[in-house]
C-alpha angles and dihedrals in degrees: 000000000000110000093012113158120220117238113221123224113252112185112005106263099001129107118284099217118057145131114293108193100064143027112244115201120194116217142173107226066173099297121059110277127184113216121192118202113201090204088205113006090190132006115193124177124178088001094303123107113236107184129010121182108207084062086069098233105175137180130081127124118283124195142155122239119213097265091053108255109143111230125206122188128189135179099226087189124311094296106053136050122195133200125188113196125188118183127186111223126158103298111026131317132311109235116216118184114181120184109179115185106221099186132092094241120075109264101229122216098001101190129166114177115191122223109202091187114198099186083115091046105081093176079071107040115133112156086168093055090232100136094023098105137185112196111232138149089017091304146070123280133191116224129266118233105241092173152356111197102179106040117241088000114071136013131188118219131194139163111270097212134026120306123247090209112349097255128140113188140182124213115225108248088215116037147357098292124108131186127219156181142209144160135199111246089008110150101184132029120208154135157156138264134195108177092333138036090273104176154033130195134188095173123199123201126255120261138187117253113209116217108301090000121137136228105204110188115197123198147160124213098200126205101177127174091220112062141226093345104045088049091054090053088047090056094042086053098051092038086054097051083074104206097331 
């Protein structure tokens, strides 16, 4: 046909048109879940967001390593590069944010906050926040609602009191299973939900780059058989590891 366009191959096998701003993994908690990770949701330097994912901002260049981790690589501006790593282990993926300044100035307050959302996971529905939990004072502690912008549609919730690691997890409703989340050097958890639980956050604070330095964020995004407490080893374990 006369003008048609070719369509390169992206990943071999796999489908040539797909969403570009985040990673989806399919996974059975038994049934079968789809789980989008916004690696980052947001990126901000010097009080200007750089990059913000519900906008749908798309590009960068995707590949596969040889072990199998899926890279992704944006230009944020011409002075900061961004790659985005996610890398399947034994239970869950491992989560790699990398922000480099590549100016000759300091790049003040470098933050990237990760959104893993869950509205398309039913084994881990909980509009009632019932099996959503925060750790504090040595157990386990539901969230406390802190806004609901739109009425009877969407609600904010966040821990009232310090984190003991900075882990929010979600228990299966229909099975063992339970679904978390946790970054290295993160201070607060939170999230959102509209008809669903739609959202996690382990959130890490912002920090300066000095010219050519580097901001490396670690996480886990944990699916683990045997609930909350075996999430909440998993995340000990890895916290632990410091930045191997």
């Amino acid at each position: 046909m006369a003008g048609k366009t070719h369509l390169q191959d992206g990943f071999r096998g796999d489908r040539r048109i797909r969403p570009a701003q985040f990673f989806q993994l399919d996974v059975g908690l038994p049934d079968r879940n789809f789980i989008h990770l916004w690696l980052p949701e947001t990126v901000s330097a010097g009080g200007e967001t750089r990059f913000f994912a519900p906008r749908g901002e798309v590009g960068g260049e995707w590949e596969i390593d040889p072990e199998g981790a899926v890279h992704c690589c944006r230009e944020l501006g011409s002075d900061l590069w961004m790659e985005s790593v996610v890398a399947e282990v034994e239970l869950g993926v491992r989560l790699t944010i990398r922000l480099s300044n590549r100016s000759d100035q300091w790049l003040r307050g470098v933050t990237a906050q990760t959104c893993v959302q869950l509205p398309a996971a039913p084994d881990l529905r909980d509009v009632a926040l019932e099996r959503t939990f925060w750790r504090g004072q040595g157990r386990w502690q539901r969230f406390a609602i802190t806004g609901r912008p739109q009425e009877g549609r969407c609600l904010f919730y966040s821990h009232d009191g310090p984190v003991d690691l900075p882990l929010v997890v979600v228990a299966s409703g229909t099975g063992p299973y339970a679904a978390g989340l946790v970054f290295r050097g993160a201070t607060s958890v939170s999230g959102n939900c509209q008809g669903a639980i739609a959202c996690m956050h382990s959130s890490v604070p912002g920090a300066d780059l000095p010219p050519g330095g580097m901001l490396s964020l670690k996480g886990f995004l944990i699916l683990h058989p045997e609930g909350l407490d075996g999430a909440l080893a998993a995340a000990q374990t890895f916290l632990a590891e410091g930045d191997s």
